[in-house]
Short mmCIF file of C-alpha atoms and ligand atoms in Angstrom, two decimals:
data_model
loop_
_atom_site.label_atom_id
_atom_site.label_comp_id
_atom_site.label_asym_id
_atom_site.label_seq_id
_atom_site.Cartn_x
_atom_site.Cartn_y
_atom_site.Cartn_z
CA UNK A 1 0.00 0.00 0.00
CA UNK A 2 1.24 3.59 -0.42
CA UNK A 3 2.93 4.65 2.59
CA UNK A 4 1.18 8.10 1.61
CA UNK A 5 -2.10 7.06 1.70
CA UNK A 6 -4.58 8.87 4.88
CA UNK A 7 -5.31 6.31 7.16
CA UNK A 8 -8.29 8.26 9.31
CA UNK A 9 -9.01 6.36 12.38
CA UNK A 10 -12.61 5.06 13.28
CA UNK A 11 -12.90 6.60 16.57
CA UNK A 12 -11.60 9.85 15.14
CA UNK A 13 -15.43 10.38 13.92
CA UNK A 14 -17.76 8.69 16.28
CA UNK A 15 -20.73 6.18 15.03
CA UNK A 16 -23.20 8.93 13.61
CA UNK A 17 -20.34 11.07 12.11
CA UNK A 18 -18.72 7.74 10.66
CA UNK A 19 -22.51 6.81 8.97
CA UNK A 20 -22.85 9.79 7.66
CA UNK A 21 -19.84 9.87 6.14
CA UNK A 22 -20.13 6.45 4.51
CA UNK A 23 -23.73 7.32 3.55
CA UNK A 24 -24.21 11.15 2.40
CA UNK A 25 -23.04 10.63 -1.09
CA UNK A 26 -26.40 8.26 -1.99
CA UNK A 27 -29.43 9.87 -3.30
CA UNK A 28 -33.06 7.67 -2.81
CA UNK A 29 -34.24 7.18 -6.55
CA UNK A 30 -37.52 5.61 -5.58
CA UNK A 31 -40.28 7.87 -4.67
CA UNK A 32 -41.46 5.20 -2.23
CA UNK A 33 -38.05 5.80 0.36
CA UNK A 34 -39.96 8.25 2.05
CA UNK A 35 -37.68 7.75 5.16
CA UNK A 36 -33.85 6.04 4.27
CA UNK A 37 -31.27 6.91 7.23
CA UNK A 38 -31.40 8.47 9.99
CA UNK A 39 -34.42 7.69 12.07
CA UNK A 40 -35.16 4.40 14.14
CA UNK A 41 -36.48 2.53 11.13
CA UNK A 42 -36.74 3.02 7.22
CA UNK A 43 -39.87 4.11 5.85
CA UNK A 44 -41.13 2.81 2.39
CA UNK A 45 -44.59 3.60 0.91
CA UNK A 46 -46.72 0.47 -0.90
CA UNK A 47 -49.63 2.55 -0.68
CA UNK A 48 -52.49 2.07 1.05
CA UNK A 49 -50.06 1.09 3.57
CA UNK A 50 -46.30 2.12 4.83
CA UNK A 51 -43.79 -0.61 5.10
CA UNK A 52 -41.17 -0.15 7.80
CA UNK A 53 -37.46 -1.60 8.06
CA UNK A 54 -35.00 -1.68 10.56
CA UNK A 55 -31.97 -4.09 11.46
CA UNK A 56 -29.27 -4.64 14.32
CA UNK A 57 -25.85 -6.18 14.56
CA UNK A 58 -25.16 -7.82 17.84
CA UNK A 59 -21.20 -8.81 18.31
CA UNK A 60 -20.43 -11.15 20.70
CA UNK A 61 -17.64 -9.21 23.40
CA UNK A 62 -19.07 -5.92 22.29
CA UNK A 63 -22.73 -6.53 22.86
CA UNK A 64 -23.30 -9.03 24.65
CA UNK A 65 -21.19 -10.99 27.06
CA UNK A 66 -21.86 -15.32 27.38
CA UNK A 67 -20.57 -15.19 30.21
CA UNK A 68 -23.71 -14.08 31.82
CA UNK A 69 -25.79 -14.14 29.31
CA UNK A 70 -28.53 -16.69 28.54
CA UNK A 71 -28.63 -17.58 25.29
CA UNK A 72 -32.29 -17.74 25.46
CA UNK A 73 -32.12 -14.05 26.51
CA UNK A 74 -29.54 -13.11 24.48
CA UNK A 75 -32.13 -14.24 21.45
CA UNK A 76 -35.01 -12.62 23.28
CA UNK A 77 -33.19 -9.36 23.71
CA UNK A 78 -31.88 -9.54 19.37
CA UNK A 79 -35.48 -9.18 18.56
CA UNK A 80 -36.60 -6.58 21.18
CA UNK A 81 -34.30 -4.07 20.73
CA UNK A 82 -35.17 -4.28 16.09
CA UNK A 83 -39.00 -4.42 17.08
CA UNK A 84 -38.40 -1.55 19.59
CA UNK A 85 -37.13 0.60 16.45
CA UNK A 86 -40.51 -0.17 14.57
CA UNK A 87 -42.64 0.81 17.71
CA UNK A 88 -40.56 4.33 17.75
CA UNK A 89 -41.94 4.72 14.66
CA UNK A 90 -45.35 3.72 15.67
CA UNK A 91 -45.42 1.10 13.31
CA UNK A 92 -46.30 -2.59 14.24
CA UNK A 93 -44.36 -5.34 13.75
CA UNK A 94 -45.04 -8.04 11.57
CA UNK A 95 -41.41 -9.92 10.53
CA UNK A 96 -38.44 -10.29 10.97
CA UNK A 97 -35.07 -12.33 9.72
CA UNK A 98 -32.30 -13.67 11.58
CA UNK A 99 -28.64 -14.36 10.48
CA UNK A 100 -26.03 -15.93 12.56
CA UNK A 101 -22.38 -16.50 12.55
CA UNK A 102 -20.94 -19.20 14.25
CA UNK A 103 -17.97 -21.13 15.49
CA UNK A 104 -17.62 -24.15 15.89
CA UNK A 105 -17.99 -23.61 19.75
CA UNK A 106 -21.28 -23.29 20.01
CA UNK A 107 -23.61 -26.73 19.66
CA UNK A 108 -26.63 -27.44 18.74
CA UNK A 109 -28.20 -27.59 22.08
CA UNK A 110 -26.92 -23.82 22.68
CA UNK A 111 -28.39 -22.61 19.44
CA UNK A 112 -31.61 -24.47 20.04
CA UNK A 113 -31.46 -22.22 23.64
CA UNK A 114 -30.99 -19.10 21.11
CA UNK A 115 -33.70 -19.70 19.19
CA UNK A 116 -35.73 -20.33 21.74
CA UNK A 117 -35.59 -16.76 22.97
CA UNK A 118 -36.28 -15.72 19.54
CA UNK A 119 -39.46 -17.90 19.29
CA UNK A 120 -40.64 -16.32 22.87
CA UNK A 121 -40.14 -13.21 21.92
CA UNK A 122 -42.49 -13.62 18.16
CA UNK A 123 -44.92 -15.05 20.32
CA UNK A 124 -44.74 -11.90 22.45
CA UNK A 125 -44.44 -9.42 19.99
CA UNK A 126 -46.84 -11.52 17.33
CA UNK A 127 -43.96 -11.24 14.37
CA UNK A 128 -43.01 -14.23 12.05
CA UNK A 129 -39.82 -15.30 11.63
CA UNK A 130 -39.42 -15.21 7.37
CA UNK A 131 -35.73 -15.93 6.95
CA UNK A 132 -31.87 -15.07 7.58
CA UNK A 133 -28.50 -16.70 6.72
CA UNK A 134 -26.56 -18.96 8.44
CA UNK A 135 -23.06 -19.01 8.50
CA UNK A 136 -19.61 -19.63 10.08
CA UNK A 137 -17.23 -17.69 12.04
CA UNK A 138 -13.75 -18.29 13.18
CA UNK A 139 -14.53 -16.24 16.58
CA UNK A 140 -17.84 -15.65 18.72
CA UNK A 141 -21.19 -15.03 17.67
CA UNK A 142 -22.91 -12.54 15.95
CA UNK A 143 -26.55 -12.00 15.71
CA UNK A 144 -28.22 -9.67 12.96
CA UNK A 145 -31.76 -9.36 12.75
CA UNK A 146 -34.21 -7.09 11.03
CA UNK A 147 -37.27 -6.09 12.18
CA UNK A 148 -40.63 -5.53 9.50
CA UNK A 149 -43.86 -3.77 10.25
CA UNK A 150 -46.28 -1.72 8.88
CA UNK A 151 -48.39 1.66 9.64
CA UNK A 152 -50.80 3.93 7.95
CA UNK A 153 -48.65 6.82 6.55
CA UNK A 154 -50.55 9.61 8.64
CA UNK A 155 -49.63 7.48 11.81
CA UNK A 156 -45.89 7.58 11.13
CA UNK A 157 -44.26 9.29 14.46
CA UNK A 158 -40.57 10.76 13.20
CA UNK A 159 -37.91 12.10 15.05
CA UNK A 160 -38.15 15.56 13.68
CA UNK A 161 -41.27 16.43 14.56
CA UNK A 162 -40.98 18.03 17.78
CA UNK A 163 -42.51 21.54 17.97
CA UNK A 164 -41.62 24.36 20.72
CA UNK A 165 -44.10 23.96 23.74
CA UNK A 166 -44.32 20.39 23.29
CA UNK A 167 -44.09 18.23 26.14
CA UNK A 168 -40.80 15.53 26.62
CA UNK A 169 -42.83 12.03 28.09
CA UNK A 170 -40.62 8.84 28.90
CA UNK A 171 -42.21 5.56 29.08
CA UNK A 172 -40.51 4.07 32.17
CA UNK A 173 -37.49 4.23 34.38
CA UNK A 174 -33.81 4.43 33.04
CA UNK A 175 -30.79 4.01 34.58
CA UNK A 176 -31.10 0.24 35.44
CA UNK A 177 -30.27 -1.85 32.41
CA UNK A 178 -26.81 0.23 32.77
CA UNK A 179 -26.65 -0.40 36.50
CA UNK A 180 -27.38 -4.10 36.17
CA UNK A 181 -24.52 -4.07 33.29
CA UNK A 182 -22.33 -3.40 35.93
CA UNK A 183 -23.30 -5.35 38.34
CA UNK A 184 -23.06 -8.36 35.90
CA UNK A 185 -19.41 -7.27 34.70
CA UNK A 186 -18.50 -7.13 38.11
CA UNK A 187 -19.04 -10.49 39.21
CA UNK A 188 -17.62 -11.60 36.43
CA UNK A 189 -14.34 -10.06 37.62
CA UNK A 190 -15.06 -11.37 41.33
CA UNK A 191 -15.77 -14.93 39.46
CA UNK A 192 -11.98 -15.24 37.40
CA UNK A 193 -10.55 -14.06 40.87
CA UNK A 194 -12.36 -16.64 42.51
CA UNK A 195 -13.66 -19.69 40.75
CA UNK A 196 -16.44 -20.98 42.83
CA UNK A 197 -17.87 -18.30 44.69
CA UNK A 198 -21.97 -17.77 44.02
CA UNK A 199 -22.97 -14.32 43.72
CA UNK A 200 -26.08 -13.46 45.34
CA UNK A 201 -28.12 -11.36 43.00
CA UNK A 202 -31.26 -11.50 44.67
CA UNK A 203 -31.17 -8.16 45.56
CA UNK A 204 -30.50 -6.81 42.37
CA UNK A 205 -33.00 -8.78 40.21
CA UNK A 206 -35.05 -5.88 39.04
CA UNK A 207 -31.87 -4.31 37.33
CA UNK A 208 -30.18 -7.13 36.41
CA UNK A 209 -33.63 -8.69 34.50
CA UNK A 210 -33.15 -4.76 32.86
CA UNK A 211 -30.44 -5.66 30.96
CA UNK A 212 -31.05 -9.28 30.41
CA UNK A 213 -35.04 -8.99 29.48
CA UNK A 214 -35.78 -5.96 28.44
CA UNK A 215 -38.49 -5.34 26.76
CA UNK A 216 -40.33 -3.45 23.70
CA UNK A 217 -42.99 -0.79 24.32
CA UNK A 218 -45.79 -2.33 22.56
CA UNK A 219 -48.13 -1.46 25.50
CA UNK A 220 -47.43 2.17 25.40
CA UNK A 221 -47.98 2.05 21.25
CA UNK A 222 -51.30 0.63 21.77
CA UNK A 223 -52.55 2.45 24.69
CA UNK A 224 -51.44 6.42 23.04
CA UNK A 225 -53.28 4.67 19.85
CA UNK A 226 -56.39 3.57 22.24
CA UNK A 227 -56.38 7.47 23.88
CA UNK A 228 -55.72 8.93 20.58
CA UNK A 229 -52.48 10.54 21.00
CA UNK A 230 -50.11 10.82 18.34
CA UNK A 231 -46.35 11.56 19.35
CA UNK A 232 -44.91 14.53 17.56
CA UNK A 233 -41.53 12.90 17.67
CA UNK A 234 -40.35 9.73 18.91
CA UNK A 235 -36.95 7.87 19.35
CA UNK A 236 -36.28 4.83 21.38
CA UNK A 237 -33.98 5.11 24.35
CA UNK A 238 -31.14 2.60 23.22
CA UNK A 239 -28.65 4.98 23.55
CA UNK A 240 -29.43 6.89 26.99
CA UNK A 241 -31.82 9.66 27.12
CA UNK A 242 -29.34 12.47 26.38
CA UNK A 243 -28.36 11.12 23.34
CA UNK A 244 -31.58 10.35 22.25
CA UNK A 245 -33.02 13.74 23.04
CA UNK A 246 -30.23 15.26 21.09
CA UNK A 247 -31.20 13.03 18.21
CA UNK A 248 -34.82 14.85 18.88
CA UNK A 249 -33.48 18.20 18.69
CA UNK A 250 -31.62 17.98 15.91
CA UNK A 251 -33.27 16.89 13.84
CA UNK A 252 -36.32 18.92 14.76
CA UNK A 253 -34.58 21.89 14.69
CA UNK A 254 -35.54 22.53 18.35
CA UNK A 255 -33.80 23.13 21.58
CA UNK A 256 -35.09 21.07 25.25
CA UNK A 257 -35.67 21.68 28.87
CA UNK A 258 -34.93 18.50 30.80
CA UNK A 259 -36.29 18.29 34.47
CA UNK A 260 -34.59 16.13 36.50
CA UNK A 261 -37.38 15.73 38.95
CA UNK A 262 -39.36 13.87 35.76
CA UNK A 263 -37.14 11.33 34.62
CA UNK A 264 -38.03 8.26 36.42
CA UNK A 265 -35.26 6.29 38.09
CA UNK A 266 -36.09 2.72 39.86
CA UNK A 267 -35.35 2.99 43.59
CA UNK A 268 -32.73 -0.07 43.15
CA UNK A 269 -31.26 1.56 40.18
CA UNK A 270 -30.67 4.38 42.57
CA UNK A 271 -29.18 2.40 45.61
CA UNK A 272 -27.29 0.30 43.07
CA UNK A 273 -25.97 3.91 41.14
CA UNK A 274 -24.72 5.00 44.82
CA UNK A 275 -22.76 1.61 45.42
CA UNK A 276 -20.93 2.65 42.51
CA UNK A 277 -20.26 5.90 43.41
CA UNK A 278 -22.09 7.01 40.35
CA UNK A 279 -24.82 9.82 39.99
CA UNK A 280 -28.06 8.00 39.20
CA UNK A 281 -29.21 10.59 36.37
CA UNK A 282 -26.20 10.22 34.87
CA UNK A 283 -26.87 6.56 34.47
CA UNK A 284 -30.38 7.72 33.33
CA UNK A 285 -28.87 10.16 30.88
CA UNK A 286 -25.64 8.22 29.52
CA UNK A 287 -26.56 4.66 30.60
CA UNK A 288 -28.68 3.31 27.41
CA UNK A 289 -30.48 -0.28 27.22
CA UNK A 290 -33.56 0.55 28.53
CA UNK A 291 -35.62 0.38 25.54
CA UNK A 292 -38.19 2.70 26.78
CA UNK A 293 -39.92 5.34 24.38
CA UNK A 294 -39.38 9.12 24.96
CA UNK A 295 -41.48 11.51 22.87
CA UNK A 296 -42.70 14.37 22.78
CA UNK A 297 -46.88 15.10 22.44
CA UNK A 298 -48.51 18.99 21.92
CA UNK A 299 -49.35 20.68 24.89
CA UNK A 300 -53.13 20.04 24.06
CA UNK A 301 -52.83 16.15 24.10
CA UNK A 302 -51.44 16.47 27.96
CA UNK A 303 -54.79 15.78 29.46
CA UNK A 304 -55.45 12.72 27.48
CA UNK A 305 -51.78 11.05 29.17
CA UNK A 306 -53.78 11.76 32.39
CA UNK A 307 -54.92 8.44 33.15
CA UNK A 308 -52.07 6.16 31.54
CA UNK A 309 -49.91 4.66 33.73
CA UNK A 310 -46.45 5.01 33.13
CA UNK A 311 -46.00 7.94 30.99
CA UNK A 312 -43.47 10.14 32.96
CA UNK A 313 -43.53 14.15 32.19
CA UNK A 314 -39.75 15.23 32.18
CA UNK A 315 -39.68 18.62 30.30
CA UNK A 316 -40.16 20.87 27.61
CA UNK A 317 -39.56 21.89 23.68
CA UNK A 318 -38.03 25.25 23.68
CA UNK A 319 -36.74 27.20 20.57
CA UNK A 320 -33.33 26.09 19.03
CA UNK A 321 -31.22 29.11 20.08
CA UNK A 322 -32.07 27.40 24.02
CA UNK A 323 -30.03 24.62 22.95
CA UNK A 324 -30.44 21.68 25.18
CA UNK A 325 -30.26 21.94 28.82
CA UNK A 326 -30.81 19.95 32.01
CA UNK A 327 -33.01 21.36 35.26
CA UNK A 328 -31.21 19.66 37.91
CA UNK A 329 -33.27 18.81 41.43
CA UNK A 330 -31.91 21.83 42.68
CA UNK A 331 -33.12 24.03 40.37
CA UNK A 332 -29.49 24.55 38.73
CA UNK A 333 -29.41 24.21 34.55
CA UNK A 334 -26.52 23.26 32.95
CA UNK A 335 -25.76 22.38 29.42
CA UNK A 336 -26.69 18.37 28.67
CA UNK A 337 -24.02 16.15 27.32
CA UNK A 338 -24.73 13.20 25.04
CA UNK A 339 -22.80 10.54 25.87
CA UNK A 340 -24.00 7.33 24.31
CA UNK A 341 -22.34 4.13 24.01
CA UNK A 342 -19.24 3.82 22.17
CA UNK A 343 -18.35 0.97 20.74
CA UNK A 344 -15.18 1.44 18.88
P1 ADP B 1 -30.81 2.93 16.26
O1 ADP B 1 -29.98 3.35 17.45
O2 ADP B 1 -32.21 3.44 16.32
O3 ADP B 1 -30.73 1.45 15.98
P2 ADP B 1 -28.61 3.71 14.64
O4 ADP B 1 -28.03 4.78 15.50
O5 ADP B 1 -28.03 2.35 14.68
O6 ADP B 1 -30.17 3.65 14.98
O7 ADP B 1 -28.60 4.19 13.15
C1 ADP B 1 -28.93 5.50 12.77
C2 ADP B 1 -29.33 5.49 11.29
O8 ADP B 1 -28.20 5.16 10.47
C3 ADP B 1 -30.40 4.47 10.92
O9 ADP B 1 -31.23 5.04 9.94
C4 ADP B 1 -29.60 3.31 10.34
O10 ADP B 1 -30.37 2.54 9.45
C5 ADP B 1 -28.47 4.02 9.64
N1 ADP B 1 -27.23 3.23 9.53
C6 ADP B 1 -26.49 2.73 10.54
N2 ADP B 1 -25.38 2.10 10.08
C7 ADP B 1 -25.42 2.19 8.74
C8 ADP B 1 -24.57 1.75 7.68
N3 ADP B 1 -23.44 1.08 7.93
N4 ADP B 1 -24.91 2.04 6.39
C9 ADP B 1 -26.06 2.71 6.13
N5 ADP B 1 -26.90 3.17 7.08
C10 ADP B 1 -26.60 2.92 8.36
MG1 MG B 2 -33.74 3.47 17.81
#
């Protein structure tokens, strides 16, 4: 190779700089890509109906860890977190593939235990499996599956719809999956130090089953459908909430007040945050796994939320030159930072 040739570095970018990069050079031709990159799922028009695409790439060592992972969660979790893209989109699910690579190290019995997971969760989320690819690996496992589903065009919830005045909802508490991440990598440390030992996780099962089981909002889809609400934006929280609110803003062209009184943290989640000498919103902001919805409704559609359970109230859609900023308990604002995952 020519000794002169740039060699840029990955992590010189960052995931969403690094996409775009790859990707800003291709123009849709098909009038039915109403939606290509950038939001949680692709959005294609067969009229009378919308079809809706999104996919995930799960690396064994970077997402997910066999050491204390079931494989029957681990095949639970590969379809929640694709079918948790369609919901943000207020689409329904209706398919999705599955390709696997494999070495030789894994049996048939363990994949069996996969696919297991993945059967639960089609029962659970009422998708069929259509198809995928098998194939080999020389190292680990890795899991890609895309998710299918379909919505009336006019019931397509974006992320750049947010409006000034609107009001920021989250779906449920954050914080834990993170928190039981820890926990898990932890006693895996305590376990190669000293073979033999049980851990006792009772204590921690509500965070732990956060990362392990999480699970899709489908509830929260059906009941804002049931109440009539339609989101202005939505996103789900993969990421951690200040990286998904930032995807909000952006692309809406907005700025945000984030209360930190409204963003729901589990009280374990909080104990557990403390053990670690960690803030607990920070786990709620930066943290990521949850899989819970946030979106943001108009002001007028605040009474309708009334009566759902589980819709949390955490802030306001301000004008863009606000930027985005965080109301702390104390009444202090500061600046948010995104800090999502990185996996590079
Ligand atoms: P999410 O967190 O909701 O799964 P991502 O952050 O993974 O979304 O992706 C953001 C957007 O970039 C999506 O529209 C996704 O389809 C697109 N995207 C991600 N990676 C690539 C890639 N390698 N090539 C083309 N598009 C990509
Ligand atoms: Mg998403």
């Amino acid at each position: 190779m020519d000794s002169t040739n740039k060699r840029t570095d990955v992590n010189s970018l960052g995931e969403f700089a690094l996409i775009d990069h790859l990707t800003h050079a291709f123009d849709n031709i098909h009038p039915s890509t109403i939606k290509g990159i950038g939001d949680d799922a692709a959005v294609l028009d067969y009229a009378p109906l919308c079809t809706v695409v999104s996919t995930d790439l799960l690396v064994e060592g970077i997402h997910f860890d066999l050491a204390y992972t079931p494989l029957k969660h681990l095949g639970y979790k590969s379809v929640v977190v694709n079918v948790s893209d369609i919901y943000a989109m207020n689409a329904t699910p209706k398919h999705i593939t599955v390709s696997i690579a494999i070495s030789n190290r894994y049996s048939v019995e363990a994949l069996e235990e996969l696919y297991a997971g993945i059967h639960a969760a089609c029962a659970e989320y009422q998708v069929d499996l259509i198809g995928g690819d098998t194939t080999s690996s020389p190292k680990g496992m890795t899991i890609s599956v895309t998710a299918i589903g379909q919505a009336e065009k006019s019931q397509l919830v974006y992320r750049n719809g947010a409006k000034p005045g609107d009001l920021i909802c989250i779906t449920g508490d954050l914080g834990a999956a993170y928190l039981g991440l820890q926990i898990l990598e932890r006693e895996k440390r305590i376990w190669a130090e000293h073979p033999g030992v049980q851990p006792d996780l009772q204590e921690q099962k509500y965070i732990i089953g956060r990362q392990l089981k999480p699970e899709a909002r489908k509830d929260v889809i059906e009941a804002l459908r049931r109440v009539g609400v339609k989101p202005t934006s939505m996103i789900d929280i993969s990421d951690g909430l200040a990286s998904e609110l930032f995807h909000i803003c952006r692309q809406s062209n907005t700025g945000a007040l984030l209360e930190e009184d409204g963003v729901p943290i589990h009280p374990e989640a909080q104990l557990m945050a403390l053990q670690f000498k960690l803030d607990p919103i920070t786990c709620a902001l930066s943290g990521g796994e949850d899989y819970e919805l946030l979106f943001t409704i108009a002001p007028s559609d605040a009474e309708k939320l009334k009566y759902l359970p589980e819709i949390y109230i955490a802030g306001e859609i301000l004008e863009p030159e606000h930027g985005v900023k965080l109301q702390t308990k104390g009444g202090n604002i500061h600046e948010l930072k995104a800090q999502g995952w990185q996996h590079f």
